[in-house]
Coordinates of C-alpha atoms in Angstrom, one line a residue:
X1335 CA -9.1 12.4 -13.7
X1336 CA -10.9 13.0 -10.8
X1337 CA -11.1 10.4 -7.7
X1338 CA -14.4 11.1 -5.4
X1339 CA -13.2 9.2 -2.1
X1340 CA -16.5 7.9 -0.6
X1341 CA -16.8 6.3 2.8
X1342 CA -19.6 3.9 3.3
X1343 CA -20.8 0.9 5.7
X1344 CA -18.6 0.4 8.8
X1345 CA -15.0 1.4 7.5
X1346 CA -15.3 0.8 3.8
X1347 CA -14.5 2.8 0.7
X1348 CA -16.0 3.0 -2.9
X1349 CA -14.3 5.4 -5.4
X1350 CA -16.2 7.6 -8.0
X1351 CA -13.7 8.3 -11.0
X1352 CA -14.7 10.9 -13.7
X1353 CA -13.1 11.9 -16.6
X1354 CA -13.7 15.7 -16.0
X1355 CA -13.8 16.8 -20.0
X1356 CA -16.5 14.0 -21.6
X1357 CA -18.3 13.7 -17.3
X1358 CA -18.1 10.4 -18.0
X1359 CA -17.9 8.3 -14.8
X1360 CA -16.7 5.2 -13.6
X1361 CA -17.3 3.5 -10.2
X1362 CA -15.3 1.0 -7.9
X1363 CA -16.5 -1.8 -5.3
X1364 CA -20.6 -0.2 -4.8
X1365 CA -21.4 -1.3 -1.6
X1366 CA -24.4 1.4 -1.6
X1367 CA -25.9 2.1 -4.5
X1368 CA -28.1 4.9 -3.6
X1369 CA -25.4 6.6 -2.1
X1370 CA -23.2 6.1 -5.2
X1371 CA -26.3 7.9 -7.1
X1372 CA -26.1 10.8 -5.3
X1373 CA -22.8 11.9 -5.5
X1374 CA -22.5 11.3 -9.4
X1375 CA -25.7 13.5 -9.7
X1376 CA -24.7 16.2 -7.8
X1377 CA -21.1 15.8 -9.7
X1378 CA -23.1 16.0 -13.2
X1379 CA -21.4 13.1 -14.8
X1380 CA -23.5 10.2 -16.5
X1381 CA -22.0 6.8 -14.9
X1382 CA -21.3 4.0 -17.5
X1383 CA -18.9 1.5 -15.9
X1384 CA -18.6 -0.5 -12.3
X1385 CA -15.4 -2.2 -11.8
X1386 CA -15.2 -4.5 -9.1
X1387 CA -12.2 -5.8 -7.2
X1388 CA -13.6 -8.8 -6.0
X1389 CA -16.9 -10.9 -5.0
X1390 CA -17.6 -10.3 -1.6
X1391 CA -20.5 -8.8 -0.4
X1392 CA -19.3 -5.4 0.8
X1393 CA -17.8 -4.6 -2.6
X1394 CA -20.7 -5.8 -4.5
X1395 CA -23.7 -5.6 -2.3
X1396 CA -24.8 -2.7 -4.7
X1397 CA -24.3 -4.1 -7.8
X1398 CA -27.5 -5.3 -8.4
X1399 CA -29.9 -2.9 -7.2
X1400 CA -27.5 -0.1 -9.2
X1401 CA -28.1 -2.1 -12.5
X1402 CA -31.7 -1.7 -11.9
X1403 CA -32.0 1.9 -11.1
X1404 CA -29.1 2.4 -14.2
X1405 CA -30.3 0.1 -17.1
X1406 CA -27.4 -0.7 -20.0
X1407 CA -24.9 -0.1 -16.9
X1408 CA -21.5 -2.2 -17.3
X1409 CA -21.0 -4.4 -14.3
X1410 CA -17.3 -5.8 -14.4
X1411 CA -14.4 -7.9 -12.9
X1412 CA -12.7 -10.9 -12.8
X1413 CA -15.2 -13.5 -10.9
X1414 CA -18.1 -14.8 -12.4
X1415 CA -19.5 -14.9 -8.7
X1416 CA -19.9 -11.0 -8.8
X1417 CA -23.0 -9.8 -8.5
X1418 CA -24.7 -8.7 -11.3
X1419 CA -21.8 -8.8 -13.4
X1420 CA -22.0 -8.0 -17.3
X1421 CA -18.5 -8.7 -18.5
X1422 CA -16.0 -10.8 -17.0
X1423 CA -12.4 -9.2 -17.8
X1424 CA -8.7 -10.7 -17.9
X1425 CA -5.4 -10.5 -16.9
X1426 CA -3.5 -7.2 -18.8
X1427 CA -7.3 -6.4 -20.4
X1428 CA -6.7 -2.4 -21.0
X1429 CA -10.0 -0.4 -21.0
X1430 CA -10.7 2.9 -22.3
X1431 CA -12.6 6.1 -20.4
X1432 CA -12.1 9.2 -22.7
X1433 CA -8.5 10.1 -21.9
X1434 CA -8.6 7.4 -19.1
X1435 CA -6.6 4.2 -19.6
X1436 CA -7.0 1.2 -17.4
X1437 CA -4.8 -1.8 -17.5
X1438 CA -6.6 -5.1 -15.4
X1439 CA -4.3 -6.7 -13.2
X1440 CA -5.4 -9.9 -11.5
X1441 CA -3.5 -10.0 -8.4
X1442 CA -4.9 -13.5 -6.6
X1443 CA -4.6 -14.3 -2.6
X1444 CA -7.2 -12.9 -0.8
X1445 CA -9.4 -14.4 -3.6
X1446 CA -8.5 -15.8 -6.7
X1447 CA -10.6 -13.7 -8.8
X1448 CA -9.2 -10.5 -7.3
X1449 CA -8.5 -7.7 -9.7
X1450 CA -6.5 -4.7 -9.4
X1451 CA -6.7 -1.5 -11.9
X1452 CA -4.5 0.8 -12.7
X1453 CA -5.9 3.7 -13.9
X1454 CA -3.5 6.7 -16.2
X1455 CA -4.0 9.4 -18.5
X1456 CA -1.5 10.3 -21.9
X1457 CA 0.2 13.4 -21.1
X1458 CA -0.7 14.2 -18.1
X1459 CA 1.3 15.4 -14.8
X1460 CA -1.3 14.2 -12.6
X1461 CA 0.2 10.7 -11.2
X1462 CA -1.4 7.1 -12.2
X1463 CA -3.7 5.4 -9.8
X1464 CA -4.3 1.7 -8.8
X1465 CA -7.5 0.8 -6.9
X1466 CA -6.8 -2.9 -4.9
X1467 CA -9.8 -3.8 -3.0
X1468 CA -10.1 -5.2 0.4
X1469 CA -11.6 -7.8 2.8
X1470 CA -14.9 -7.8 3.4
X1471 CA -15.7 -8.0 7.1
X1472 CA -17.2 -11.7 8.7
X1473 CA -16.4 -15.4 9.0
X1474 CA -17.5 -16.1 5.3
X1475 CA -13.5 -15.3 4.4
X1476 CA -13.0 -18.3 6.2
X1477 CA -12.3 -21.6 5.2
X1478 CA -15.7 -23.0 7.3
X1479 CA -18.5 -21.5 5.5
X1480 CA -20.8 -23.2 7.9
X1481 CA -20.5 -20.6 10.4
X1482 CA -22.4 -17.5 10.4
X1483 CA -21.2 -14.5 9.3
X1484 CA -19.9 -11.4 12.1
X1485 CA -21.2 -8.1 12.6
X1486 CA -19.3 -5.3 10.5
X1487 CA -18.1 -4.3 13.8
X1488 CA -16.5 -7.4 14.4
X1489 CA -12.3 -6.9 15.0
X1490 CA -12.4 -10.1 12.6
X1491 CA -12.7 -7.3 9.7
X1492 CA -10.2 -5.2 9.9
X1493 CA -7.4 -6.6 7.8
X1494 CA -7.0 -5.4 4.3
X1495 CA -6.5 -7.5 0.7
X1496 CA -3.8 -7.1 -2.1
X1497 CA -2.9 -4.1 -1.1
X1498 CA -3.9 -1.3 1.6
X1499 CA -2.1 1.4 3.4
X1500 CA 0.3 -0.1 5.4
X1501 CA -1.0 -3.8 5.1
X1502 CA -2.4 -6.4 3.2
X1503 CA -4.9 -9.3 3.7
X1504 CA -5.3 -13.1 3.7
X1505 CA -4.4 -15.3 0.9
X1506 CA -8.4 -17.0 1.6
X1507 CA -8.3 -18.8 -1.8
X1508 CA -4.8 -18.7 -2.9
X1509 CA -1.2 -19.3 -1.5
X1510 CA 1.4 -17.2 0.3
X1511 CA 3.2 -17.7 -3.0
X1512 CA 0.3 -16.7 -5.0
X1513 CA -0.1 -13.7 -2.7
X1514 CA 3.7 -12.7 -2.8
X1515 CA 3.6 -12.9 -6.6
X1516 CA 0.9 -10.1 -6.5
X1517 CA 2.1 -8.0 -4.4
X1518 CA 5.6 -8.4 -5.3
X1519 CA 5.5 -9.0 -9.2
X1520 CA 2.8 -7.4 -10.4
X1521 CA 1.6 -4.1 -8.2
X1522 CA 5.1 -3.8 -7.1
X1523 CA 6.5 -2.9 -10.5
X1524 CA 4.2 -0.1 -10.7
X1525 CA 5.7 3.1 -11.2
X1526 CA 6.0 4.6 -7.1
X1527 CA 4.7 7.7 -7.4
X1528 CA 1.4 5.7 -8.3
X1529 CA -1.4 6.5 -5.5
X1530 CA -3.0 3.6 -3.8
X1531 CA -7.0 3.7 -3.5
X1532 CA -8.0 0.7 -1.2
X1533 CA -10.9 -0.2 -0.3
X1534 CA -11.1 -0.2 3.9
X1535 CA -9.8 2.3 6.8
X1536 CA -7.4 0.4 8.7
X1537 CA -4.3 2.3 8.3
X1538 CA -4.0 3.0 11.7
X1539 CA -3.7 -0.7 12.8
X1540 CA -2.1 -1.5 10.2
X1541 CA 1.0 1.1 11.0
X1542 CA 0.6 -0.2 14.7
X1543 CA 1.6 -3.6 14.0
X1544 CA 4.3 -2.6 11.1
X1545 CA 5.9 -0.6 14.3
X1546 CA 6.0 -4.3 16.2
X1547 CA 7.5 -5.5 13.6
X1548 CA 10.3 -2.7 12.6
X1549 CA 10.4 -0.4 16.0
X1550 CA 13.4 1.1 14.4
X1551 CA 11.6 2.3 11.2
X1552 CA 11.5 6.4 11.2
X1553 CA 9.2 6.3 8.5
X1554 CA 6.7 4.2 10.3
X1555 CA 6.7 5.8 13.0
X1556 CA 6.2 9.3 11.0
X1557 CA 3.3 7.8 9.0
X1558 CA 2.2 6.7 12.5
X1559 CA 1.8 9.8 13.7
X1560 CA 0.4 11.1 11.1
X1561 CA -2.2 8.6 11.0
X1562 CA -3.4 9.0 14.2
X1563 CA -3.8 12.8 13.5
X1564 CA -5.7 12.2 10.6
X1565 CA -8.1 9.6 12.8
X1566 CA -8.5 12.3 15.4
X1567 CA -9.9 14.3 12.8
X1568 CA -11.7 11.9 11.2
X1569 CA -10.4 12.0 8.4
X1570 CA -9.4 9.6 5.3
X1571 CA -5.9 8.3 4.7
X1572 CA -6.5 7.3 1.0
X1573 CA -4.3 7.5 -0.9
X1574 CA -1.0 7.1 -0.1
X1575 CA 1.5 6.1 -2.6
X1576 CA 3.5 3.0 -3.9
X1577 CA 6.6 4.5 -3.1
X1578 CA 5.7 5.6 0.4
X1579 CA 4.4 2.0 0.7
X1580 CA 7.9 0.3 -0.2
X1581 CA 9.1 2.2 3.0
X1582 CA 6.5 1.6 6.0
X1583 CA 4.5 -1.4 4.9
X1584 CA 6.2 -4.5 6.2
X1585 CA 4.2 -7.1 3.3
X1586 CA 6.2 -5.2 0.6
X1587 CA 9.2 -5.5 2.8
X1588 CA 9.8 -9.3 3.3
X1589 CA 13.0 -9.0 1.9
X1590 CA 14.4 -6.5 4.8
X1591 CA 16.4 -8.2 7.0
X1592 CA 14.1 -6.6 10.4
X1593 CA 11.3 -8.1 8.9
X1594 CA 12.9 -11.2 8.2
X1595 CA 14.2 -11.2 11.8
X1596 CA 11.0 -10.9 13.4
X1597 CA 9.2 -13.9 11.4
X1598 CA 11.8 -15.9 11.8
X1599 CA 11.8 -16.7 7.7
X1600 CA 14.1 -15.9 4.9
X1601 CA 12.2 -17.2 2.1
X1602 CA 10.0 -14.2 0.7
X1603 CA 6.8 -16.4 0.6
X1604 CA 7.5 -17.5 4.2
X1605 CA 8.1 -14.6 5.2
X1606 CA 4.2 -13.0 4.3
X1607 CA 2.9 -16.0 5.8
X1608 CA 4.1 -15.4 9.2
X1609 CA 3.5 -11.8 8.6
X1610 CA -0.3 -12.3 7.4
X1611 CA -0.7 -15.2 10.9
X1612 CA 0.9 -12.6 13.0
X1613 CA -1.3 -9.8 11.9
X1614 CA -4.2 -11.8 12.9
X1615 CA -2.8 -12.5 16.3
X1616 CA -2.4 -9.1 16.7
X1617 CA -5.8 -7.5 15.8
X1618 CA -6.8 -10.4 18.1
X1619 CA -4.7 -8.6 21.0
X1620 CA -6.2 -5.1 20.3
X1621 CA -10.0 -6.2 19.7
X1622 CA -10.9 -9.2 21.2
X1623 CA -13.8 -10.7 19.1
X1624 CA -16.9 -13.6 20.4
X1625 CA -15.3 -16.6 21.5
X1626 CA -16.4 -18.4 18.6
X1627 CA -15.3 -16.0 16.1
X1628 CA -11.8 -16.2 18.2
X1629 CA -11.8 -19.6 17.9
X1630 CA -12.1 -20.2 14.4
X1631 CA -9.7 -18.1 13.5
X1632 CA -7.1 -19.2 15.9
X1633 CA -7.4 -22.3 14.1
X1634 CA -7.4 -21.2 10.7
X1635 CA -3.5 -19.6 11.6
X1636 CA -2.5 -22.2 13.8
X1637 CA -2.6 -20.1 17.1
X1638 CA -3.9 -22.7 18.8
X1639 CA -0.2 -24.8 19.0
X1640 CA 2.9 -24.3 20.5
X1641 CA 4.1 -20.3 20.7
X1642 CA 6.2 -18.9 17.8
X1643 CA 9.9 -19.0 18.9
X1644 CA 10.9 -15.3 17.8

């Protein structure tokens, strides 16, 4: 199995996967379709398959215009609001790439049609993959779908979904619980040598704010500064792995006591909330956004009332 890690729009990430002995391939989250095109034909594989994480717009924006140039193309996911979507698929659902196996995994919170795949092959040494998703930049995530939607550029965008290196996203559709149950339940069982392909490039914040919240973590620091060589070079940090992930990111750590300490929660749920409000705040700090914009989400996370007591 071979992963084709392919940077597109503002900081976004779609994944060409290809079974290297049938060149069958298999595509995750199009955002640009043309793009997408070009890389499988200079690969020499035939694409068959788009699996998509969730519906919005910069996961999916290529969707339709892909099915067009590819007829008999197999559009899939979870959400029947995905566009151009040919098969809607379910919870545990195991599909089947030539010696690829992938095992469906709806992880809701960010949305609640989000799905996660796991992707492995039978006797191989190679180690299994999971691709998560993430958010899709603008205002549209937020409860008030009156309001326009932000540029890509906007600060507002850079928080990930179920899973990302180092973070995670809003529960927009779904509870903390809901959201806690994905990540803790269901792609924290996976095995932890599994990488993790997600779907934005915002490892570096990410790691910024998980040092606020455990300044005494030697591995965050060390994956801090290797991220920030990696963004001086310009340079992806996909993948990392599920195991590294247990020991930087602070949403798969809400049972630690430092991370505990610094919401101010014991209860795991609890915990991811404050973590997930306090993220916000932060990203606020670094990159203030238009007032509005500022505003509304101040409001959605309650920043608006009376400081946090830490």
């Amino acid at each position: 199995m071979k992963v084709k890690v392919i940077p597109v729009l503002e900081d976004n990430y779609m994944y060409l996967i290809i079974e290297e002995q049938t060149r069958e391939a298999v595509a995750v989250d199009v955002a640009v379709s043309k793009r997408l095109l070009e890389i499988a034909n200079r690969e020499g594989v035939s694409l068959t398959t788009v699996l998509t994480t969730h519906h919005h717009w910069d996961h999916t924006r290529g969707n339709a215009e892909l099915a067009h140039l590819q007829p008999g193309l197999a559009i899939m996911g979870a959400d029947e609001r995905i566009s151009a979507l040919t098969r809607r698929l379910e919870h545990g659902e195991e599909l089947r790439f030539g010696a690829i196996h992938v095992r469906c995994l709806l992880t809701p919170g960010h949305t609640s049609g989000h799905m996660s795949y796991f992707l492995w092959e039978d006797e191989c040494p190679d180690p299994p993959a999971l691709f998560s998703g993430t958010l899709q930049p603008g205002l549209s995530h937020l409860p008030n779908s009156t309001v326009p939607s932000l540029p890509l550029s906007d600060p507002l965008s850079s928080l990930g979904d179920a899973l990302s290196v180092a973070g995670c996203g809003w529960h927009l559709e779904d509870t903390a619980q809901q959201m806690y149950q994905s990540l803790a339940n269901t792609l924290g069982t996976l095995p932890p040598q599994t990488k993790v392909f997600c779907g934005h490039e915002h490892t570096l914040s990410n790691l910024e704010f998980a040092q606020k919240v455990e300044p005494c973590n030697n591995h965050v620091q060390a994956k801090l500064s290797w991220a920030q060589k990696r963004d001086d070079e310009d340079v992806p940090t996909v993948p990392s792995t599920l195991g590294e992930e247990l020991l930087y990111n602070p949403f798969l750590r809400v049972t630690e006591d430092p991370v505990r300490e610094f919401t101010g929660q014991v209860d795991p749920a609890q915990v991811l909330e404050v973590l997930c409000r306090e993220r916000a705040r932060f990203q606020l700090d670094l990159e203030p956004p238009q007032p509005q914009a500022r505003a509304l989400l101040a409001l959605q996370w309650g920043l608006l009332s009376t400081p946090q007591e830490k």
